[in-house]
Amino acid sequence: AAEPNLVRNAGFESGLSGWTCSAGSGTTVSSPVHGGTAALKATPAGSDNAKCSQTVAVQPDSKYELSAWVQGSYVYLGASGTGTTDVSTWTPGSSGWQQLKTSFTTGPNTTSVTVHTHGWYGQSAYLADDLSLTGPGGDPGEPDPDPEPPAAPGAPTVGTTTSSSVTLNWNAVAGATGYTVYRDGAKALSVQGTSATVTGLAAATSYEFRVSAVNGAGESAKSAPVTATTRSRDGGDNPGT
C-alpha cells in the first residue's frame, strides 16, 4: 500500500490552512492548478523570497521522500530541521508544471521537520501544488483528524449588496478548515471564515451563489443555491434577493 502523505492541505484546497508564507506573499488560485481546485501562488518582493512552509511530525532515524509540482522561474523545494543534512532542490523555470523531488534521513532526536517552497529575489510569482512527504508518520497511533470531507453547508444568506458586490453569510460546518464560494457555477473565492464578499459584479444583475466546505480530505458537495441581485447604483434602491 502507498504510504500516506504527511503534508496537510497538500493541494491548497483549504486555502493556506496549515501553511505560513513570509511577508504575506502567498495566496491560492483556481487556475492554473496541477490537481484539485486550487494551487499556491507566491510572489517575491524586495528582500523577501516568498517562502511558504509547514512543520510536519516525523520519526527519528527514518528516511523521507519529498516532492512537489511547481511552475515559474527559480522555484525551490526543501526541508529544514532534519537533524542531519537539510535538503533543497530547484528549477530555473518552466512554462508548465514540473515535479521537484528530494529525500532526507532524520537524525536520532528529530521529531519534526519544516518543508518549504520559495522563489527568488526579483523574480515573478511562482506556483506550487500537490506537495508530498512520505515516510513513517510522527505518531502512528494518532487517528487522521480529517478522514473524510466535511458535510455540505446550508444555503448561504445574503447580507449587504452594492452595485458591484454581494456579501454572503453561512453557518459553520464541523470539521471544515475553509470554504469555497461559487458564483453561477464558477469558483469565485476561498475563505476560512463563514462570510465572504464577492466583488467585481455588474450593477442591477442577478447572480446565483453556492458554498462548499473543505478540509484536508477534500471538498464537500455544494450548498443549496441563493440568488442575489446587485443594486442599480450605490446609495440607491436595493432590488433585494
mmCIF file of C-alpha atoms in Angstrom:
data_model
loop_
_atom_site.group_PDB
_atom_site.id
_atom_site.type_symbol
_atom_site.label_atom_id
_atom_site.label_comp_id
_atom_site.label_asym_id
_atom_site.label_seq_id
_atom_site.Cartn_x
_atom_site.Cartn_y
_atom_site.Cartn_z
ATOM 1 C CA ALA A 1 0.000 0.000 0.000
ATOM 2 C CA ALA A 2 1.142 3.519 -0.711
ATOM 3 C CA GLU A 3 2.440 5.454 2.275
ATOM 4 C CA PRO A 4 0.185 8.327 3.392
ATOM 5 C CA ASN A 5 1.120 11.897 2.587
ATOM 6 C CA LEU A 6 2.236 13.623 5.803
ATOM 7 C CA VAL A 7 1.731 17.142 4.407
ATOM 8 C CA ARG A 8 -1.571 18.701 5.456
ATOM 9 C CA ASN A 9 -3.586 20.620 2.863
ATOM 10 C CA ALA A 10 -1.011 19.478 0.317
ATOM 11 C CA GLY A 11 -3.084 20.701 -2.651
ATOM 12 C CA PHE A 12 -4.161 24.039 -1.083
ATOM 13 C CA GLU A 13 -7.858 23.145 -1.421
ATOM 14 C CA SER A 14 -8.290 24.661 2.068
ATOM 15 C CA GLY A 15 -6.622 27.929 1.154
ATOM 16 C CA LEU A 16 -3.416 28.479 3.144
ATOM 17 C CA SER A 17 -4.604 26.426 6.127
ATOM 18 C CA GLY A 18 -1.562 24.747 7.687
ATOM 19 C CA TRP A 19 0.896 26.932 5.758
ATOM 20 C CA THR A 20 2.812 30.088 6.659
ATOM 21 C CA CYS A 21 4.051 32.395 3.898
ATOM 22 C CA SER A 22 6.635 35.087 4.566
ATOM 23 C CA ALA A 23 5.617 38.756 4.306
ATOM 24 C CA GLY A 24 2.083 37.843 3.238
ATOM 25 C CA SER A 25 3.471 36.647 -0.079
ATOM 26 C CA GLY A 26 1.157 33.666 -0.579
ATOM 27 C CA THR A 27 -2.371 33.228 -1.848
ATOM 28 C CA THR A 28 -4.340 30.500 -3.621
ATOM 29 C CA VAL A 29 -5.587 30.486 -7.197
ATOM 30 C CA SER A 30 -8.117 28.344 -9.033
ATOM 31 C CA SER A 31 -6.126 28.359 -12.301
ATOM 32 C CA PRO A 32 -3.683 27.078 -13.296
ATOM 33 C CA VAL A 33 -3.675 24.066 -10.966
ATOM 34 C CA HIS A 34 -1.879 20.726 -11.172
ATOM 35 C CA GLY A 35 -4.635 18.797 -9.386
ATOM 36 C CA GLY A 36 -7.809 19.534 -7.456
ATOM 37 C CA THR A 37 -9.335 23.000 -7.399
ATOM 38 C CA ALA A 38 -6.509 25.219 -6.106
ATOM 39 C CA ALA A 39 -2.776 25.881 -6.117
ATOM 40 C CA LEU A 40 -0.356 28.115 -4.219
ATOM 41 C CA LYS A 41 0.778 31.363 -5.832
ATOM 42 C CA ALA A 42 3.569 33.202 -4.005
ATOM 43 C CA THR A 43 5.223 36.440 -5.115
ATOM 44 C CA PRO A 44 8.748 37.521 -4.103
ATOM 45 C CA ALA A 45 9.079 41.236 -3.341
ATOM 46 C CA GLY A 46 12.108 43.293 -2.318
ATOM 47 C CA SER A 47 14.209 41.268 0.128
ATOM 48 C CA ASP A 48 11.521 38.562 0.547
ATOM 49 C CA ASN A 49 11.741 35.318 -1.466
ATOM 50 C CA ALA A 50 8.101 34.271 -0.870
ATOM 51 C CA LYS A 51 8.851 31.296 1.362
ATOM 52 C CA CYS A 52 5.822 29.160 2.299
ATOM 53 C CA SER A 53 6.389 26.464 4.927
ATOM 54 C CA GLN A 54 4.733 23.822 7.088
ATOM 55 C CA THR A 55 6.093 21.899 10.093
ATOM 56 C CA VAL A 56 5.418 18.153 9.926
ATOM 57 C CA ALA A 57 5.785 15.492 12.640
ATOM 58 C CA VAL A 58 8.291 12.751 11.745
ATOM 59 C CA GLN A 59 10.159 9.891 13.415
ATOM 60 C CA PRO A 60 13.884 9.817 14.237
ATOM 61 C CA ASP A 61 16.380 7.839 12.124
ATOM 62 C CA SER A 62 13.903 7.474 9.254
ATOM 63 C CA LYS A 63 14.032 8.166 5.531
ATOM 64 C CA TYR A 64 11.555 10.523 3.837
ATOM 65 C CA GLU A 65 10.753 11.399 0.229
ATOM 66 C CA LEU A 66 9.661 14.984 -0.562
ATOM 67 C CA SER A 67 8.144 16.178 -3.839
ATOM 68 C CA ALA A 68 6.049 18.999 -5.293
ATOM 69 C CA TRP A 69 4.720 20.174 -8.630
ATOM 70 C CA VAL A 70 5.859 23.713 -9.448
ATOM 71 C CA GLN A 71 5.668 26.280 -12.207
ATOM 72 C CA GLY A 72 7.535 29.561 -12.727
ATOM 73 C CA SER A 73 11.088 30.932 -12.618
ATOM 74 C CA TYR A 74 13.548 29.814 -9.926
ATOM 75 C CA VAL A 75 11.290 27.678 -7.721
ATOM 76 C CA TYR A 76 12.794 25.867 -4.726
ATOM 77 C CA LEU A 77 11.617 22.889 -2.633
ATOM 78 C CA GLY A 78 13.331 21.824 0.559
ATOM 79 C CA ALA A 79 13.259 20.623 4.144
ATOM 80 C CA SER A 80 14.988 22.028 7.239
ATOM 81 C CA GLY A 81 15.430 20.815 10.800
ATOM 82 C CA THR A 82 16.119 17.261 9.620
ATOM 83 C CA GLY A 83 18.794 16.675 12.278
ATOM 84 C CA THR A 84 21.192 15.524 9.547
ATOM 85 C CA THR A 85 21.669 17.455 6.294
ATOM 86 C CA ASP A 86 18.931 19.898 5.275
ATOM 87 C CA VAL A 87 17.973 19.482 1.622
ATOM 88 C CA SER A 88 16.904 21.764 -1.215
ATOM 89 C CA THR A 89 16.263 21.293 -4.907
ATOM 90 C CA TRP A 90 15.188 23.823 -7.538
ATOM 91 C CA THR A 91 14.360 24.501 -11.148
ATOM 92 C CA PRO A 92 15.409 27.581 -13.160
ATOM 93 C CA GLY A 93 11.944 27.737 -14.636
ATOM 94 C CA SER A 94 9.305 26.137 -16.799
ATOM 95 C CA SER A 95 6.181 27.246 -18.637
ATOM 96 C CA GLY A 96 4.264 24.170 -17.484
ATOM 97 C CA TRP A 97 4.107 22.048 -14.338
ATOM 98 C CA GLN A 98 7.374 20.374 -13.328
ATOM 99 C CA GLN A 99 7.937 17.951 -10.458
ATOM 100 C CA LEU A 100 10.731 18.566 -7.958
ATOM 101 C CA LYS A 101 11.944 15.668 -5.799
ATOM 102 C CA THR A 102 14.407 15.244 -2.952
ATOM 103 C CA SER A 103 14.906 12.960 0.065
ATOM 104 C CA PHE A 104 16.477 13.032 3.506
ATOM 105 C CA THR A 105 17.039 10.939 6.623
ATOM 106 C CA THR A 106 16.139 12.336 10.047
ATOM 107 C CA GLY A 107 18.578 12.481 12.935
ATOM 108 C CA PRO A 108 18.386 10.357 16.104
ATOM 109 C CA ASN A 109 16.479 13.050 18.030
ATOM 110 C CA THR A 110 14.381 14.588 15.237
ATOM 111 C CA THR A 111 10.611 14.591 15.745
ATOM 112 C CA SER A 112 9.606 17.310 13.271
ATOM 113 C CA VAL A 113 10.861 18.917 10.071
ATOM 114 C CA THR A 114 9.794 22.015 8.153
ATOM 115 C CA VAL A 115 9.047 21.589 4.456
ATOM 116 C CA HIS A 116 9.044 24.702 2.304
ATOM 117 C CA THR A 117 8.855 26.229 -1.134
ATOM 118 C CA HIS A 118 10.238 29.599 -2.150
ATOM 119 C CA GLY A 119 11.094 31.706 -5.161
ATOM 120 C CA TRP A 120 13.985 34.056 -5.758
ATOM 121 C CA TYR A 121 14.540 37.765 -5.250
ATOM 122 C CA GLY A 122 13.397 39.978 -8.100
ATOM 123 C CA GLN A 123 11.652 37.127 -9.913
ATOM 124 C CA SER A 124 7.974 36.843 -10.772
ATOM 125 C CA ALA A 125 5.398 34.819 -8.826
ATOM 126 C CA TYR A 126 5.700 31.039 -8.726
ATOM 127 C CA LEU A 127 3.070 28.300 -8.404
ATOM 128 C CA ALA A 128 3.206 25.132 -6.290
ATOM 129 C CA ASP A 129 0.716 22.298 -5.886
ATOM 130 C CA ASP A 130 0.341 18.725 -4.650
ATOM 131 C CA LEU A 131 3.256 18.574 -2.203
ATOM 132 C CA SER A 132 4.057 15.140 -0.821
ATOM 133 C CA LEU A 133 6.138 13.917 2.122
ATOM 134 C CA THR A 134 6.120 10.151 2.571
ATOM 135 C CA GLY A 135 7.749 8.061 5.267
ATOM 136 C CA PRO A 136 6.955 6.938 8.819
ATOM 137 C CA GLY A 137 4.359 9.165 10.496
ATOM 138 C CA GLY A 138 5.232 11.209 13.565
ATOM 139 C CA ASP A 139 2.680 9.381 15.726
ATOM 140 C CA PRO A 140 1.418 6.122 14.171
ATOM 141 C CA GLY A 141 -1.249 5.780 16.883
ATOM 142 C CA GLU A 142 -2.832 9.158 16.183
ATOM 143 C CA PRO A 143 -6.013 8.959 14.078
ATOM 144 C CA ASP A 144 -6.364 11.107 10.978
ATOM 145 C CA PRO A 145 -8.262 14.256 12.056
ATOM 146 C CA ASP A 146 -9.704 14.653 8.558
ATOM 147 C CA PRO A 147 -10.680 11.102 7.494
ATOM 148 C CA GLU A 148 -13.314 12.353 5.049
ATOM 149 C CA PRO A 149 -14.564 15.614 3.506
ATOM 150 C CA PRO A 150 -16.984 17.692 5.599
ATOM 151 C CA ALA A 151 -20.735 17.894 5.087
ATOM 152 C CA ALA A 152 -22.209 20.484 2.744
ATOM 153 C CA PRO A 153 -23.063 23.863 4.303
ATOM 154 C CA GLY A 154 -26.616 25.127 4.471
ATOM 155 C CA ALA A 155 -27.719 27.660 1.871
ATOM 156 C CA PRO A 156 -25.962 30.994 2.450
ATOM 157 C CA THR A 157 -27.897 34.138 3.306
ATOM 158 C CA VAL A 158 -27.431 37.466 1.556
ATOM 159 C CA GLY A 159 -26.094 40.405 3.535
ATOM 160 C CA THR A 160 -25.079 43.796 2.202
ATOM 161 C CA THR A 161 -25.316 44.385 -1.548
ATOM 162 C CA THR A 162 -23.860 47.217 -3.621
ATOM 163 C CA SER A 163 -23.831 47.857 -7.356
ATOM 164 C CA SER A 164 -20.708 45.705 -7.688
ATOM 165 C CA SER A 165 -20.622 43.342 -4.695
ATOM 166 C CA VAL A 166 -22.651 40.891 -2.607
ATOM 167 C CA THR A 167 -21.875 39.765 0.949
ATOM 168 C CA LEU A 168 -22.819 36.184 1.902
ATOM 169 C CA ASN A 169 -23.047 34.502 5.310
ATOM 170 C CA TRP A 170 -23.462 30.846 6.284
ATOM 171 C CA ASN A 171 -23.250 28.560 9.310
ATOM 172 C CA ALA A 172 -20.006 26.785 10.216
ATOM 173 C CA VAL A 173 -19.612 23.120 9.264
ATOM 174 C CA ALA A 174 -17.995 20.663 11.695
ATOM 175 C CA GLY A 175 -14.549 19.557 10.534
ATOM 176 C CA ALA A 176 -14.211 22.251 7.871
ATOM 177 C CA THR A 177 -10.986 24.248 7.626
ATOM 178 C CA GLY A 178 -12.221 26.583 4.879
ATOM 179 C CA TYR A 179 -14.994 27.310 2.412
ATOM 180 C CA THR A 180 -15.286 27.880 -1.337
ATOM 181 C CA VAL A 181 -17.835 30.299 -2.811
ATOM 182 C CA TYR A 182 -19.248 29.645 -6.285
ATOM 183 C CA ARG A 183 -20.880 32.305 -8.462
ATOM 184 C CA ASP A 184 -23.098 30.992 -11.275
ATOM 185 C CA GLY A 185 -21.319 27.632 -11.043
ATOM 186 C CA ALA A 186 -17.762 29.002 -11.218
ATOM 187 C CA LYS A 187 -15.376 29.265 -8.266
ATOM 188 C CA ALA A 188 -15.326 32.876 -7.043
ATOM 189 C CA LEU A 189 -13.068 32.745 -3.969
ATOM 190 C CA SER A 190 -11.868 30.687 -0.994
ATOM 191 C CA VAL A 191 -12.137 31.853 2.629
ATOM 192 C CA GLN A 192 -11.524 30.421 6.085
ATOM 193 C CA GLY A 193 -14.422 32.152 7.857
ATOM 194 C CA THR A 194 -18.195 31.888 7.430
ATOM 195 C CA SER A 195 -18.739 35.031 5.382
ATOM 196 C CA ALA A 196 -17.428 36.417 2.111
ATOM 197 C CA THR A 197 -17.871 39.445 -0.122
ATOM 198 C CA VAL A 198 -17.909 38.693 -3.844
ATOM 199 C CA THR A 199 -16.777 41.732 -5.835
ATOM 200 C CA GLY A 200 -16.479 42.710 -9.487
ATOM 201 C CA LEU A 201 -20.182 42.223 -10.217
ATOM 202 C CA ALA A 202 -22.343 44.082 -12.721
ATOM 203 C CA ALA A 203 -24.980 46.541 -11.471
ATOM 204 C CA ALA A 204 -28.653 45.531 -11.350
ATOM 205 C CA THR A 205 -27.798 41.903 -12.167
ATOM 206 C CA SER A 206 -28.941 38.660 -10.551
ATOM 207 C CA TYR A 207 -26.389 36.013 -9.553
ATOM 208 C CA GLU A 208 -26.654 32.525 -8.090
ATOM 209 C CA PHE A 209 -24.315 31.620 -5.225
ATOM 210 C CA ARG A 210 -23.433 28.296 -3.587
ATOM 211 C CA VAL A 211 -20.894 27.413 -0.889
ATOM 212 C CA SER A 212 -18.875 24.243 -0.229
ATOM 213 C CA ALA A 213 -16.799 23.244 2.821
ATOM 214 C CA VAL A 214 -13.243 21.901 2.576
ATOM 215 C CA ASN A 215 -10.666 20.214 4.806
ATOM 216 C CA GLY A 216 -7.511 18.165 4.334
ATOM 217 C CA ALA A 217 -9.530 15.237 2.964
ATOM 218 C CA GLY A 218 -11.306 17.179 0.213
ATOM 219 C CA GLU A 219 -14.345 19.276 -0.647
ATOM 220 C CA SER A 220 -17.988 18.773 0.284
ATOM 221 C CA ALA A 221 -20.966 18.929 -2.029
ATOM 222 C CA LYS A 222 -22.195 22.441 -2.780
ATOM 223 C CA SER A 223 -24.938 24.040 -0.703
ATOM 224 C CA ALA A 224 -28.395 24.822 -1.972
ATOM 225 C CA PRO A 225 -28.311 27.992 -4.096
ATOM 226 C CA VAL A 226 -29.259 31.524 -3.140
ATOM 227 C CA THR A 227 -29.924 34.312 -5.631
ATOM 228 C CA ALA A 228 -28.872 37.912 -5.045
ATOM 229 C CA THR A 229 -29.333 40.996 -7.203
ATOM 230 C CA THR A 230 -26.891 43.890 -7.128
ATOM 231 C CA ARG A 231 -28.093 47.477 -6.725
ATOM 232 C CA SER A 232 -28.707 49.598 -9.771
ATOM 233 C CA ARG A 233 -26.431 52.224 -8.219
ATOM 234 C CA ASP A 234 -24.692 52.648 -4.874
ATOM 235 C CA GLY A 235 -26.809 54.582 -2.417
ATOM 236 C CA GLY A 236 -29.937 53.990 -4.483
ATOM 237 C CA ASP A 237 -32.691 51.439 -4.399
ATOM 238 C CA ASN A 238 -31.806 47.903 -3.387
ATOM 239 C CA PRO A 239 -33.647 45.400 -5.634
ATOM 240 C CA GLY A 240 -33.432 42.744 -2.904
ATOM 241 C CA THR A 241 -32.985 38.998 -3.290
#
